Structures are given as C-alpha cells and as structure tokens.
C-alpha cells in the first residue's frame, strides 16, 4: 500500500533524511512491479531503497516514491541459495550457517539487503558478492521484462556492477553459490570477521565507508604519486590505496560540521551524532574531496549514494 509523507530517517543507517512524498515497502516481484507501475502511471520519480545502509537522504525530503525492497524469501537448493532482493544479509548468513554452506561469512556485520549488496558488489576482507553470484534477475523498466544476468554479464568490479550504471535495472533476486562446509567452522569464521570489524568499530549512525578506495588509473599516475609520496608505497595493493589512509593524512579524523563527525577511529566513516542534517555530511564530503585533491592531486569518489539531491537522482 502506498503511504504518503513518510519520514525516511528510520529507513537508513545514517538516521538522516526528510519525508518521502510517497513510500511503499515491497518484497515480492509482484509488489515491486506494482510500485513501479504506480510511479509510472502517476508520473512521479522513484527511488529503490534496500536497507538504507549506503545512502545519504536529503533532509529536505524526496518529492517522489521511495520503493523500499525488504523481506522476501531465500530458498536453499544443494549448495545454492536463491534469495529475493529484500532478504537481509544477516538472515542469509544465518540460513547458510544452518545449512552448512560456507562462502558468505565475510559479510557478517554488513547491515544490507541482497539487492543492495549485489548492486554495489559489497565486499570485505578481499571477498565480494561477485564471488557467489550465479545469476541476477532484474526487472528492466524500459522493456518491462524480467531479464537474467549471469555473473559474467553483471560487470562486477570494485563496488561496481552493471546495475549501478543502469538505473532502469531493478534487482529482484539472485542465485548465490556456496561451498559445503560445517556449521562449527562457519561460526568460527563469522566470529573472526565480527571481531575484526569490532576493532575498527565506529560509534554513531553511519553508512559505512563514505568514499571508495582510490584505484590508480594507470602506471604513470601511480609512479607520479609515489615520486611525491614514497612512504605510501606500502599502502598500495592491487594498484589501489585505501582512501581512509589519505583522509587520515589530511587530519580529517574528528572533523565536525553541525552534528556530523568524521569518526576518530576510521577517517572514511562519517557519523551522525543524532541531529545531523544531510548538508552537514555533504559539507564534510566536499572538504574531504578538496583537501585530498590539494594534497595528493587525486579525485576521490563517493561510495554512498545520494537520494533527494536533484542532479543525482538517477532512477527517475
Ligand atoms: C556499519 C556498516 C558497515 C558496512 N560495511 C560494509 C562492508 O564491509 N563492505 C561494503 O561493501 N559495504 C559496507 N557497508 C555499506 C552498505 O552496507 C553496503 O553498501 C550495502 O551493500 C548496501 O545495501 P543496502 O541494502 O543497505 O542498500 P541501500 O543503502 O538501501 O541502497 C544502496 C544503493 O543500492 C540501490 N539498490 C538497493 N536495492 C536495490 C535493488 N533491489 N535493485 C536496484 N538497486 C538497488 C539503491 O538504489 C542505492 O543506490 C556498511 C555499512 C554500514 C552501515
């Protein structure tokens, strides 16, 4: 059922955001289709939200329909699981553990849906969703047809996928393949991952890493960079440097704007201390980008997605 004038704060992990003019929760393919049809019929823009753990929502609200895809089911078959887009990753991990399926332990502690994590190819500890995806079913808004993308067609990369670059593709479900394991070892691995996360624990409401790590465009760029910053060679792996290190070196930790702060524990996390406005977060983002450009000559890119900021609303 379409609701009106719904405050979006509780639907994202930043706990920031104004009201959506229209709002609906959808878990089945039929419900998702219906919601999209409503938006089309009424000529209102729409935005797909998962668990809201990687978005910054405008405190002034969103004049369209937010379709929150949560819930649905996950079905185990052999060593595979077909999971609806709205399935919560912790629920998927619990299901895999119960069925002695190993391969998704790394995602413990990520408060995401399957849809959101496939969209951004979520990853950690050297692993990512792309390692498990067999295929992804989407609804193509342009053709109104359901299409299946095999792993190699998903164009997965570091926090990248074909879905991220094609907002007309809405993820409905995914088939994920795991390995036969045993629940004792799986639980141990989950504990290890959670312990590692706890070490870097960030206090406050956040949306995970704000910026993507920086991948050098080519060898020349990396060489030029290392000429100026030879000490950072040890921080580069696979042609990529952790943006958190760059942000730390420009002394961003602890920077406060309004009620938003750069975490003192992790420079790539911004937290809402309770009353932050989206503009507070945006101001920090802009300061960070400017200072990194000034000091290191590189342009860092946001990992978080923005909702309700005119130029950046893509799913309209
Ligand atoms: C404490 C914390 C820890 C985190 N740790 C990690 C980590 O280790 N690794 C990592 O990669 N990320 C991490 N994140 C970030 C975040 O959890 C991931 O980016 C996650 O994949 C987002 O999923 P979501 O369901 O919350 O998506 P949302 O934040 O709701 O949406 C993100 C984007 O995905 C799109 N989207 C969502 N569902 C669909 C769909 N069904 N079809 C099409 N598009 C869709 C949205 O439109 C939006 O553009 C962390 C976040 C937090 C708060």
mmCIF file of C-alpha atoms and ligand atoms in Angstrom:
data_model
loop_
_atom_site.group_PDB
_atom_site.id
_atom_site.type_symbol
_atom_site.label_atom_id
_atom_site.label_comp_id
_atom_site.label_asym_id
_atom_site.label_seq_id
_atom_site.Cartn_x
_atom_site.Cartn_y
_atom_site.Cartn_z
ATOM 1 C CA UNK A 1 0.000 0.000 0.000
ATOM 2 C CA UNK A 2 1.351 3.406 -0.999
ATOM 3 C CA UNK A 3 1.764 5.705 2.005
ATOM 4 C CA UNK A 4 2.219 9.445 1.929
ATOM 5 C CA UNK A 5 4.538 11.871 3.618
ATOM 6 C CA UNK A 6 6.720 9.305 5.344
ATOM 7 C CA UNK A 7 9.800 10.327 7.323
ATOM 8 C CA UNK A 8 12.809 8.442 5.954
ATOM 9 C CA UNK A 9 15.058 8.731 8.998
ATOM 10 C CA UNK A 10 14.338 5.286 10.321
ATOM 11 C CA UNK A 11 14.869 3.713 6.905
ATOM 12 C CA UNK A 12 18.591 4.395 6.679
ATOM 13 C CA UNK A 13 21.552 3.703 8.931
ATOM 14 C CA UNK A 14 22.660 7.375 8.947
ATOM 15 C CA UNK A 15 19.267 8.215 10.510
ATOM 16 C CA UNK A 16 19.167 11.310 8.304
ATOM 17 C CA UNK A 17 16.502 12.363 5.840
ATOM 18 C CA UNK A 18 13.277 14.238 5.364
ATOM 19 C CA UNK A 19 9.934 12.939 4.174
ATOM 20 C CA UNK A 20 9.163 10.984 1.028
ATOM 21 C CA UNK A 21 6.061 12.227 -0.738
ATOM 22 C CA UNK A 22 5.150 8.578 -1.412
ATOM 23 C CA UNK A 23 6.530 5.450 0.222
ATOM 24 C CA UNK A 24 5.937 1.748 -0.186
ATOM 25 C CA UNK A 25 7.539 -1.457 1.048
ATOM 26 C CA UNK A 26 7.756 -4.300 -1.442
ATOM 27 C CA UNK A 27 9.094 -7.801 -1.034
ATOM 28 C CA UNK A 28 7.642 -9.886 -3.874
ATOM 29 C CA UNK A 29 8.226 -9.398 -7.583
ATOM 30 C CA UNK A 30 4.538 -8.540 -7.986
ATOM 31 C CA UNK A 31 4.700 -5.861 -5.290
ATOM 32 C CA UNK A 32 7.836 -4.352 -6.838
ATOM 33 C CA UNK A 33 6.182 -4.291 -10.271
ATOM 34 C CA UNK A 34 3.037 -2.707 -8.834
ATOM 35 C CA UNK A 35 5.033 0.009 -7.110
ATOM 36 C CA UNK A 36 6.948 0.841 -10.302
ATOM 37 C CA UNK A 37 3.671 0.938 -12.252
ATOM 38 C CA UNK A 38 2.209 3.337 -9.688
ATOM 39 C CA UNK A 39 5.149 5.700 -10.170
ATOM 40 C CA UNK A 40 4.912 5.487 -13.964
ATOM 41 C CA UNK A 41 1.135 5.986 -14.025
ATOM 42 C CA UNK A 42 1.295 8.983 -11.738
ATOM 43 C CA UNK A 43 4.447 10.385 -13.368
ATOM 44 C CA UNK A 44 6.328 10.550 -10.106
ATOM 45 C CA UNK A 45 10.048 9.860 -9.845
ATOM 46 C CA UNK A 46 11.008 6.847 -7.775
ATOM 47 C CA UNK A 47 13.999 5.547 -5.903
ATOM 48 C CA UNK A 48 14.779 1.983 -4.869
ATOM 49 C CA UNK A 49 15.905 1.638 -1.297
ATOM 50 C CA UNK A 50 17.257 -1.504 0.307
ATOM 51 C CA UNK A 51 18.170 -1.343 3.960
ATOM 52 C CA UNK A 52 19.499 2.199 3.522
ATOM 53 C CA UNK A 53 22.994 1.338 4.740
ATOM 54 C CA UNK A 54 24.809 3.097 1.921
ATOM 55 C CA UNK A 55 22.691 6.166 1.266
ATOM 56 C CA UNK A 56 22.543 9.791 2.309
ATOM 57 C CA UNK A 57 18.986 11.103 2.137
ATOM 58 C CA UNK A 58 18.275 14.809 1.758
ATOM 59 C CA UNK A 59 16.922 16.271 4.998
ATOM 60 C CA UNK A 60 14.575 18.351 2.862
ATOM 61 C CA UNK A 61 12.875 15.175 1.686
ATOM 62 C CA UNK A 62 12.169 13.472 -1.612
ATOM 63 C CA UNK A 63 9.287 14.546 -3.859
ATOM 64 C CA UNK A 64 8.802 11.091 -5.343
ATOM 65 C CA UNK A 65 8.073 7.476 -4.437
ATOM 66 C CA UNK A 66 10.548 5.545 -2.327
ATOM 67 C CA UNK A 67 10.209 1.816 -3.015
ATOM 68 C CA UNK A 68 11.808 0.029 -0.082
ATOM 69 C CA UNK A 69 12.629 -3.532 -1.096
ATOM 70 C CA UNK A 70 12.851 -5.574 2.070
ATOM 71 C CA UNK A 71 11.868 -9.093 3.068
ATOM 72 C CA UNK A 72 11.027 -11.901 0.693
ATOM 73 C CA UNK A 73 12.407 -15.385 0.841
ATOM 74 C CA UNK A 74 15.611 -17.326 0.405
ATOM 75 C CA UNK A 75 15.430 -20.923 -0.773
ATOM 76 C CA UNK A 76 18.281 -23.401 -0.405
ATOM 77 C CA UNK A 77 18.875 -25.969 -3.107
ATOM 78 C CA UNK A 78 22.030 -28.068 -2.750
ATOM 79 C CA UNK A 79 24.874 -25.612 -2.281
ATOM 80 C CA UNK A 80 22.949 -22.730 -3.859
ATOM 81 C CA UNK A 81 20.527 -20.212 -2.451
ATOM 82 C CA UNK A 82 18.033 -18.204 -4.477
ATOM 83 C CA UNK A 83 17.386 -15.071 -2.436
ATOM 84 C CA UNK A 84 14.914 -12.278 -3.067
ATOM 85 C CA UNK A 85 16.426 -8.789 -3.282
ATOM 86 C CA UNK A 86 14.941 -7.742 0.044
ATOM 87 C CA UNK A 87 16.476 -10.564 2.068
ATOM 88 C CA UNK A 88 18.626 -9.163 4.846
ATOM 89 C CA UNK A 89 22.278 -10.337 4.624
ATOM 90 C CA UNK A 90 22.404 -11.384 8.306
ATOM 91 C CA UNK A 91 19.356 -13.619 7.632
ATOM 92 C CA UNK A 92 21.090 -15.097 4.577
ATOM 93 C CA UNK A 93 24.231 -15.758 6.630
ATOM 94 C CA UNK A 94 22.146 -17.470 9.322
ATOM 95 C CA UNK A 95 20.407 -19.602 6.701
ATOM 96 C CA UNK A 96 23.754 -20.605 5.152
ATOM 97 C CA UNK A 97 25.190 -21.477 8.562
ATOM 98 C CA UNK A 98 22.177 -23.639 9.370
ATOM 99 C CA UNK A 99 22.592 -25.449 6.058
ATOM 100 C CA UNK A 100 26.383 -25.851 6.361
ATOM 101 C CA UNK A 101 27.034 -23.533 3.434
ATOM 102 C CA UNK A 102 30.268 -21.584 3.512
ATOM 103 C CA UNK A 103 31.297 -18.534 1.478
ATOM 104 C CA UNK A 104 29.367 -15.541 2.821
ATOM 105 C CA UNK A 105 30.873 -15.353 6.326
ATOM 106 C CA UNK A 106 32.906 -12.271 5.321
ATOM 107 C CA UNK A 107 29.667 -10.271 5.057
ATOM 108 C CA UNK A 108 28.885 -10.657 8.769
ATOM 109 C CA UNK A 109 28.159 -7.262 10.240
ATOM 110 C CA UNK A 110 27.083 -5.636 6.961
ATOM 111 C CA UNK A 111 23.531 -4.362 7.502
ATOM 112 C CA UNK A 112 22.413 -4.723 3.893
ATOM 113 C CA UNK A 113 19.889 -6.439 1.675
ATOM 114 C CA UNK A 114 20.867 -8.901 -1.034
ATOM 115 C CA UNK A 115 19.701 -6.383 -3.685
ATOM 116 C CA UNK A 116 21.748 -3.515 -2.261
ATOM 117 C CA UNK A 117 24.844 -5.657 -1.856
ATOM 118 C CA UNK A 118 24.667 -7.046 -5.399
ATOM 119 C CA UNK A 119 24.074 -3.517 -6.750
ATOM 120 C CA UNK A 120 27.281 -2.185 -5.160
ATOM 121 C CA UNK A 121 29.156 -5.532 -5.193
ATOM 122 C CA UNK A 122 29.633 -5.195 -1.445
ATOM 123 C CA UNK A 123 32.814 -6.718 -0.163
ATOM 124 C CA UNK A 124 35.243 -7.033 2.681
ATOM 125 C CA UNK A 125 38.414 -8.920 3.655
ATOM 126 C CA UNK A 126 39.284 -9.484 -0.015
ATOM 127 C CA UNK A 127 35.925 -11.075 -0.837
ATOM 128 C CA UNK A 128 32.829 -9.691 -2.506
ATOM 129 C CA UNK A 129 29.323 -10.594 -3.661
ATOM 130 C CA UNK A 130 30.635 -11.299 -7.141
ATOM 131 C CA UNK A 131 32.382 -14.422 -5.770
ATOM 132 C CA UNK A 132 28.999 -16.053 -5.038
ATOM 133 C CA UNK A 133 26.609 -14.686 -7.647
ATOM 134 C CA UNK A 134 25.494 -17.201 -10.290
ATOM 135 C CA UNK A 135 22.818 -15.010 -11.825
ATOM 136 C CA UNK A 136 20.719 -11.959 -11.003
ATOM 137 C CA UNK A 137 17.105 -11.450 -12.086
ATOM 138 C CA UNK A 138 16.090 -7.856 -12.713
ATOM 139 C CA UNK A 139 13.086 -6.019 -13.988
ATOM 140 C CA UNK A 140 14.049 -3.777 -16.868
ATOM 141 C CA UNK A 141 11.912 -0.681 -16.513
ATOM 142 C CA UNK A 142 12.401 0.245 -20.161
ATOM 143 C CA UNK A 143 11.151 -3.068 -21.563
ATOM 144 C CA UNK A 144 9.032 -4.032 -18.515
ATOM 145 C CA UNK A 145 10.545 -7.520 -18.879
ATOM 146 C CA UNK A 146 12.325 -9.686 -16.377
ATOM 147 C CA UNK A 147 15.893 -10.356 -17.504
ATOM 148 C CA UNK A 148 18.522 -12.716 -16.149
ATOM 149 C CA UNK A 149 22.154 -11.580 -15.910
ATOM 150 C CA UNK A 150 24.764 -14.296 -15.498
ATOM 151 C CA UNK A 151 27.710 -13.482 -13.267
ATOM 152 C CA UNK A 152 29.970 -12.518 -16.181
ATOM 153 C CA UNK A 153 27.243 -10.221 -17.559
ATOM 154 C CA UNK A 154 26.950 -8.332 -14.254
ATOM 155 C CA UNK A 155 30.213 -6.444 -14.989
ATOM 156 C CA UNK A 156 31.268 -6.677 -11.380
ATOM 157 C CA UNK A 157 34.235 -4.615 -10.280
ATOM 158 C CA UNK A 158 35.324 -2.935 -7.093
ATOM 159 C CA UNK A 159 31.993 -1.611 -5.709
ATOM 160 C CA UNK A 160 30.709 -1.719 -9.264
ATOM 161 C CA UNK A 161 28.145 -3.623 -11.277
ATOM 162 C CA UNK A 162 26.104 -3.191 -14.417
ATOM 163 C CA UNK A 163 23.123 -2.397 -12.158
ATOM 164 C CA UNK A 164 24.846 0.606 -10.644
ATOM 165 C CA UNK A 165 25.362 2.109 -14.073
ATOM 166 C CA UNK A 166 21.911 1.216 -15.420
ATOM 167 C CA UNK A 167 19.266 2.588 -13.072
ATOM 168 C CA UNK A 168 16.497 1.079 -15.205
ATOM 169 C CA UNK A 169 17.517 -2.371 -13.938
ATOM 170 C CA UNK A 170 15.893 -3.207 -10.610
ATOM 171 C CA UNK A 171 17.264 -6.275 -8.872
ATOM 172 C CA UNK A 172 14.560 -8.794 -7.959
ATOM 173 C CA UNK A 173 16.523 -11.836 -6.791
ATOM 174 C CA UNK A 174 19.859 -13.570 -7.110
ATOM 175 C CA UNK A 175 21.157 -17.102 -7.165
ATOM 176 C CA UNK A 176 24.218 -17.457 -4.982
ATOM 177 C CA UNK A 177 26.551 -20.439 -4.916
ATOM 178 C CA UNK A 178 28.462 -21.533 -1.836
ATOM 179 C CA UNK A 179 30.645 -24.445 -0.733
ATOM 180 C CA UNK A 180 29.726 -27.304 1.527
ATOM 181 C CA UNK A 181 31.180 -26.526 4.947
ATOM 182 C CA UNK A 182 30.320 -27.317 8.511
ATOM 183 C CA UNK A 183 28.469 -25.012 10.819
ATOM 184 C CA UNK A 184 31.130 -25.114 13.566
ATOM 185 C CA UNK A 185 33.850 -23.798 11.226
ATOM 186 C CA UNK A 186 31.423 -21.363 9.634
ATOM 187 C CA UNK A 187 30.503 -19.932 13.045
ATOM 188 C CA UNK A 188 34.199 -19.582 13.910
ATOM 189 C CA UNK A 189 34.839 -17.699 10.658
ATOM 190 C CA UNK A 190 31.858 -15.420 11.343
ATOM 191 C CA UNK A 191 33.215 -14.673 14.799
ATOM 192 C CA UNK A 192 36.649 -13.829 13.329
ATOM 193 C CA UNK A 193 35.088 -11.413 10.848
ATOM 194 C CA UNK A 194 32.964 -9.746 13.530
ATOM 195 C CA UNK A 195 35.987 -9.436 15.844
ATOM 196 C CA UNK A 196 37.997 -7.761 13.073
ATOM 197 C CA UNK A 197 35.120 -5.355 12.480
ATOM 198 C CA UNK A 198 34.807 -4.568 16.173
ATOM 199 C CA UNK A 199 38.450 -3.464 16.250
ATOM 200 C CA UNK A 200 37.594 -0.662 13.862
ATOM 201 C CA UNK A 201 34.250 -0.024 15.480
ATOM 202 C CA UNK A 202 32.670 3.280 14.705
ATOM 203 C CA UNK A 203 30.318 4.732 17.277
ATOM 204 C CA UNK A 204 27.242 6.533 15.970
ATOM 205 C CA UNK A 205 24.941 6.299 12.972
ATOM 206 C CA UNK A 206 26.853 5.849 9.728
ATOM 207 C CA UNK A 207 26.526 4.497 6.204
ATOM 208 C CA UNK A 208 29.745 2.505 6.046
ATOM 209 C CA UNK A 209 32.654 3.837 4.006
ATOM 210 C CA UNK A 210 31.791 7.191 2.513
ATOM 211 C CA UNK A 211 34.389 7.032 -0.270
ATOM 212 C CA UNK A 212 35.598 4.213 -2.476
ATOM 213 C CA UNK A 213 39.238 3.311 -2.199
ATOM 214 C CA UNK A 214 41.299 5.007 -4.892
ATOM 215 C CA UNK A 215 42.399 2.935 -7.860
ATOM 216 C CA UNK A 216 45.212 4.483 -9.887
ATOM 217 C CA UNK A 217 44.170 4.966 -13.495
ATOM 218 C CA UNK A 218 47.472 3.747 -14.901
ATOM 219 C CA UNK A 219 51.090 3.018 -14.006
ATOM 220 C CA UNK A 220 52.147 6.569 -14.842
ATOM 221 C CA UNK A 221 49.699 8.055 -12.374
ATOM 222 C CA UNK A 222 50.858 5.681 -9.671
ATOM 223 C CA UNK A 223 54.540 6.468 -10.396
ATOM 224 C CA UNK A 224 53.916 10.231 -10.236
ATOM 225 C CA UNK A 225 52.068 9.747 -6.952
ATOM 226 C CA UNK A 226 54.873 7.656 -5.456
ATOM 227 C CA UNK A 227 57.503 10.203 -6.525
ATOM 228 C CA UNK A 228 55.794 12.698 -4.239
ATOM 229 C CA UNK A 229 54.710 10.250 -1.514
ATOM 230 C CA UNK A 230 57.228 7.367 -1.483
ATOM 231 C CA UNK A 231 56.250 6.384 2.082
ATOM 232 C CA UNK A 232 52.814 5.374 0.860
ATOM 233 C CA UNK A 233 54.078 2.551 -1.366
ATOM 234 C CA UNK A 234 53.402 0.039 1.420
ATOM 235 C CA UNK A 235 49.772 1.156 1.478
ATOM 236 C CA UNK A 236 49.155 0.383 -2.182
ATOM 237 C CA UNK A 237 47.957 -3.038 -3.152
ATOM 238 C CA UNK A 238 46.461 -4.103 -6.474
ATOM 239 C CA UNK A 239 47.024 -0.575 -7.757
ATOM 240 C CA UNK A 240 44.650 0.724 -5.060
ATOM 241 C CA UNK A 241 45.160 2.830 -1.956
ATOM 242 C CA UNK A 242 42.723 2.915 0.966
ATOM 243 C CA UNK A 243 41.043 6.303 0.967
ATOM 244 C CA UNK A 244 40.871 6.104 4.772
ATOM 245 C CA UNK A 245 44.675 6.464 4.841
ATOM 246 C CA UNK A 246 44.604 9.551 2.620
ATOM 247 C CA UNK A 247 41.862 11.093 4.757
ATOM 248 C CA UNK A 248 43.819 10.310 7.893
ATOM 249 C CA UNK A 249 46.883 12.049 6.443
ATOM 250 C CA UNK A 250 44.921 15.237 5.857
ATOM 251 C CA UNK A 251 43.879 15.060 9.519
ATOM 252 C CA UNK A 252 40.215 14.597 8.844
ATOM 253 C CA UNK A 253 39.535 12.360 11.840
ATOM 254 C CA UNK A 254 37.359 14.171 14.346
ATOM 255 C CA UNK A 255 36.323 16.945 11.928
ATOM 256 C CA UNK A 256 32.867 18.132 12.941
ATOM 257 C CA UNK A 257 30.309 20.013 10.853
ATOM 258 C CA UNK A 258 26.958 20.614 12.505
ATOM 259 C CA UNK A 259 26.130 17.315 14.165
ATOM 260 C CA UNK A 260 28.163 15.147 11.770
ATOM 261 C CA UNK A 261 31.690 13.984 12.606
ATOM 262 C CA UNK A 262 34.463 12.136 10.823
ATOM 263 C CA UNK A 263 34.945 9.104 13.038
ATOM 264 C CA UNK A 264 38.057 9.357 15.226
ATOM 265 C CA UNK A 265 38.503 5.585 14.638
ATOM 266 C CA UNK A 266 38.148 5.470 10.879
ATOM 267 C CA UNK A 267 38.629 8.510 8.651
ATOM 268 C CA UNK A 268 36.428 7.079 5.892
ATOM 269 C CA UNK A 269 33.366 6.945 8.167
ATOM 270 C CA UNK A 270 31.158 9.940 8.892
ATOM 271 C CA UNK A 271 28.766 9.641 11.801
ATOM 272 C CA UNK A 272 25.559 11.388 12.661
ATOM 273 C CA UNK A 273 25.701 12.196 16.339
ATOM 274 C CA UNK A 274 21.928 12.474 16.483
ATOM 275 C CA UNK A 275 20.759 15.633 14.787
ATOM 276 C CA UNK A 276 22.920 15.895 11.676
ATOM 277 C CA UNK A 277 21.425 17.461 8.559
ATOM 278 C CA UNK A 278 22.310 15.936 5.188
ATOM 279 C CA UNK A 279 24.115 19.184 4.391
ATOM 280 C CA UNK A 280 26.493 18.623 7.340
ATOM 281 C CA UNK A 281 27.554 15.314 5.764
ATOM 282 C CA UNK A 282 27.795 16.854 2.294
ATOM 283 C CA UNK A 283 29.973 19.658 3.656
ATOM 284 C CA UNK A 284 32.381 17.112 5.141
ATOM 285 C CA UNK A 285 32.398 15.181 1.855
ATOM 286 C CA UNK A 286 33.276 18.343 -0.057
ATOM 287 C CA UNK A 287 36.001 19.340 2.405
ATOM 288 C CA UNK A 288 37.487 15.830 2.168
ATOM 289 C CA UNK A 289 37.470 15.813 -1.638
ATOM 290 C CA UNK A 290 39.005 19.273 -1.846
ATOM 291 C CA UNK A 291 41.766 18.550 0.654
ATOM 292 C CA UNK A 292 42.655 15.180 -0.881
ATOM 293 C CA UNK A 293 42.878 16.837 -4.308
ATOM 294 C CA UNK A 294 45.041 19.632 -2.917
ATOM 295 C CA UNK A 295 47.443 17.352 -1.082
ATOM 296 C CA UNK A 296 47.579 14.262 -3.283
ATOM 297 C CA UNK A 297 46.357 15.534 -6.665
ATOM 298 C CA UNK A 298 43.698 12.826 -6.956
ATOM 299 C CA UNK A 299 39.923 12.924 -7.050
ATOM 300 C CA UNK A 300 38.191 10.532 -4.678
ATOM 301 C CA UNK A 301 34.705 9.281 -5.412
ATOM 302 C CA UNK A 302 31.771 8.680 -3.082
ATOM 303 C CA UNK A 303 30.712 5.100 -2.360
ATOM 304 C CA UNK A 304 27.469 6.197 -0.693
ATOM 305 C CA UNK A 305 24.509 7.010 -2.941
ATOM 306 C CA UNK A 306 22.559 10.228 -2.622
ATOM 307 C CA UNK A 307 18.762 10.392 -2.532
ATOM 308 C CA UNK A 308 16.775 13.560 -2.990
ATOM 309 C CA UNK A 309 19.586 15.693 -4.378
ATOM 310 C CA UNK A 310 18.260 16.804 -7.743
ATOM 311 C CA UNK A 311 21.239 16.291 -10.000
ATOM 312 C CA UNK A 312 21.987 12.890 -8.583
ATOM 313 C CA UNK A 313 18.576 11.190 -8.587
ATOM 314 C CA UNK A 314 19.094 8.595 -11.226
ATOM 315 C CA UNK A 315 16.078 6.376 -11.012
ATOM 316 C CA UNK A 316 13.627 8.839 -12.389
HETATM 317 C C1 LIG B 1 28.105 -0.469 9.817
HETATM 318 C C2 LIG B 1 28.232 -0.630 8.335
HETATM 319 C C3 LIG B 1 29.208 -1.466 7.814
HETATM 320 C C4 LIG B 1 29.345 -1.623 6.436
HETATM 321 N N1 LIG B 1 30.318 -2.445 5.959
HETATM 322 C C5 LIG B 1 30.450 -2.627 4.632
HETATM 323 C C6 LIG B 1 31.440 -3.514 4.102
HETATM 324 O O1 LIG B 1 32.201 -4.131 4.817
HETATM 325 N N2 LIG B 1 31.509 -3.657 2.756
HETATM 326 C C7 LIG B 1 30.687 -2.989 1.904
HETATM 327 O O2 LIG B 1 30.793 -3.177 0.684
HETATM 328 N N3 LIG B 1 29.735 -2.142 2.380
HETATM 329 C C8 LIG B 1 29.597 -1.955 3.709
HETATM 330 N N4 LIG B 1 28.652 -1.091 4.193
HETATM 331 C C9 LIG B 1 27.820 -0.322 3.238
HETATM 332 C C10 LIG B 1 26.491 -0.999 2.858
HETATM 333 O O3 LIG B 1 26.058 -1.904 3.847
HETATM 334 C C11 LIG B 1 26.582 -1.709 1.519
HETATM 335 O O4 LIG B 1 26.906 -0.804 0.511
HETATM 336 C C12 LIG B 1 25.282 -2.432 1.139
HETATM 337 O O5 LIG B 1 25.513 -3.218 0.015
HETATM 338 C C13 LIG B 1 24.090 -1.528 0.900
HETATM 339 O O6 LIG B 1 22.933 -2.346 0.874
HETATM 340 P P1 LIG B 1 21.507 -1.767 1.252
HETATM 341 O O7 LIG B 1 20.502 -2.844 1.099
HETATM 342 O O8 LIG B 1 21.538 -1.099 2.555
HETATM 343 O O9 LIG B 1 21.320 -0.731 0.081
HETATM 344 P P2 LIG B 1 20.833 0.801 0.181
HETATM 345 O O10 LIG B 1 21.793 1.556 1.015
HETATM 346 O O11 LIG B 1 19.413 0.861 0.547
HETATM 347 O O12 LIG B 1 20.998 1.236 -1.325
HETATM 348 C C14 LIG B 1 22.270 1.411 -1.892
HETATM 349 C C15 LIG B 1 22.123 1.555 -3.392
HETATM 350 O O13 LIG B 1 21.649 0.324 -3.916
HETATM 351 C C16 LIG B 1 20.490 0.526 -4.705
HETATM 352 N N5 LIG B 1 19.635 -0.648 -4.544
HETATM 353 C C17 LIG B 1 19.264 -1.237 -3.374
HETATM 354 N N6 LIG B 1 18.485 -2.311 -3.623
HETATM 355 C C18 LIG B 1 18.351 -2.381 -4.977
HETATM 356 C C19 LIG B 1 17.647 -3.261 -5.853
HETATM 357 N N7 LIG B 1 16.915 -4.273 -5.409
HETATM 358 N N8 LIG B 1 17.735 -3.028 -7.195
HETATM 359 C C20 LIG B 1 18.459 -1.993 -7.662
HETATM 360 N N9 LIG B 1 19.136 -1.128 -6.891
HETATM 361 C C21 LIG B 1 19.081 -1.325 -5.558
HETATM 362 C C22 LIG B 1 19.851 1.802 -4.157
HETATM 363 O O14 LIG B 1 19.040 2.437 -5.121
HETATM 364 C C23 LIG B 1 21.082 2.618 -3.796
HETATM 365 O O15 LIG B 1 21.551 3.318 -4.922
HETATM 366 C C24 LIG B 1 28.491 -0.916 5.568
HETATM 367 C C25 LIG B 1 27.503 -0.077 6.085
HETATM 368 C C26 LIG B 1 27.371 0.074 7.454
HETATM 369 C C27 LIG B 1 26.312 0.988 7.994
#
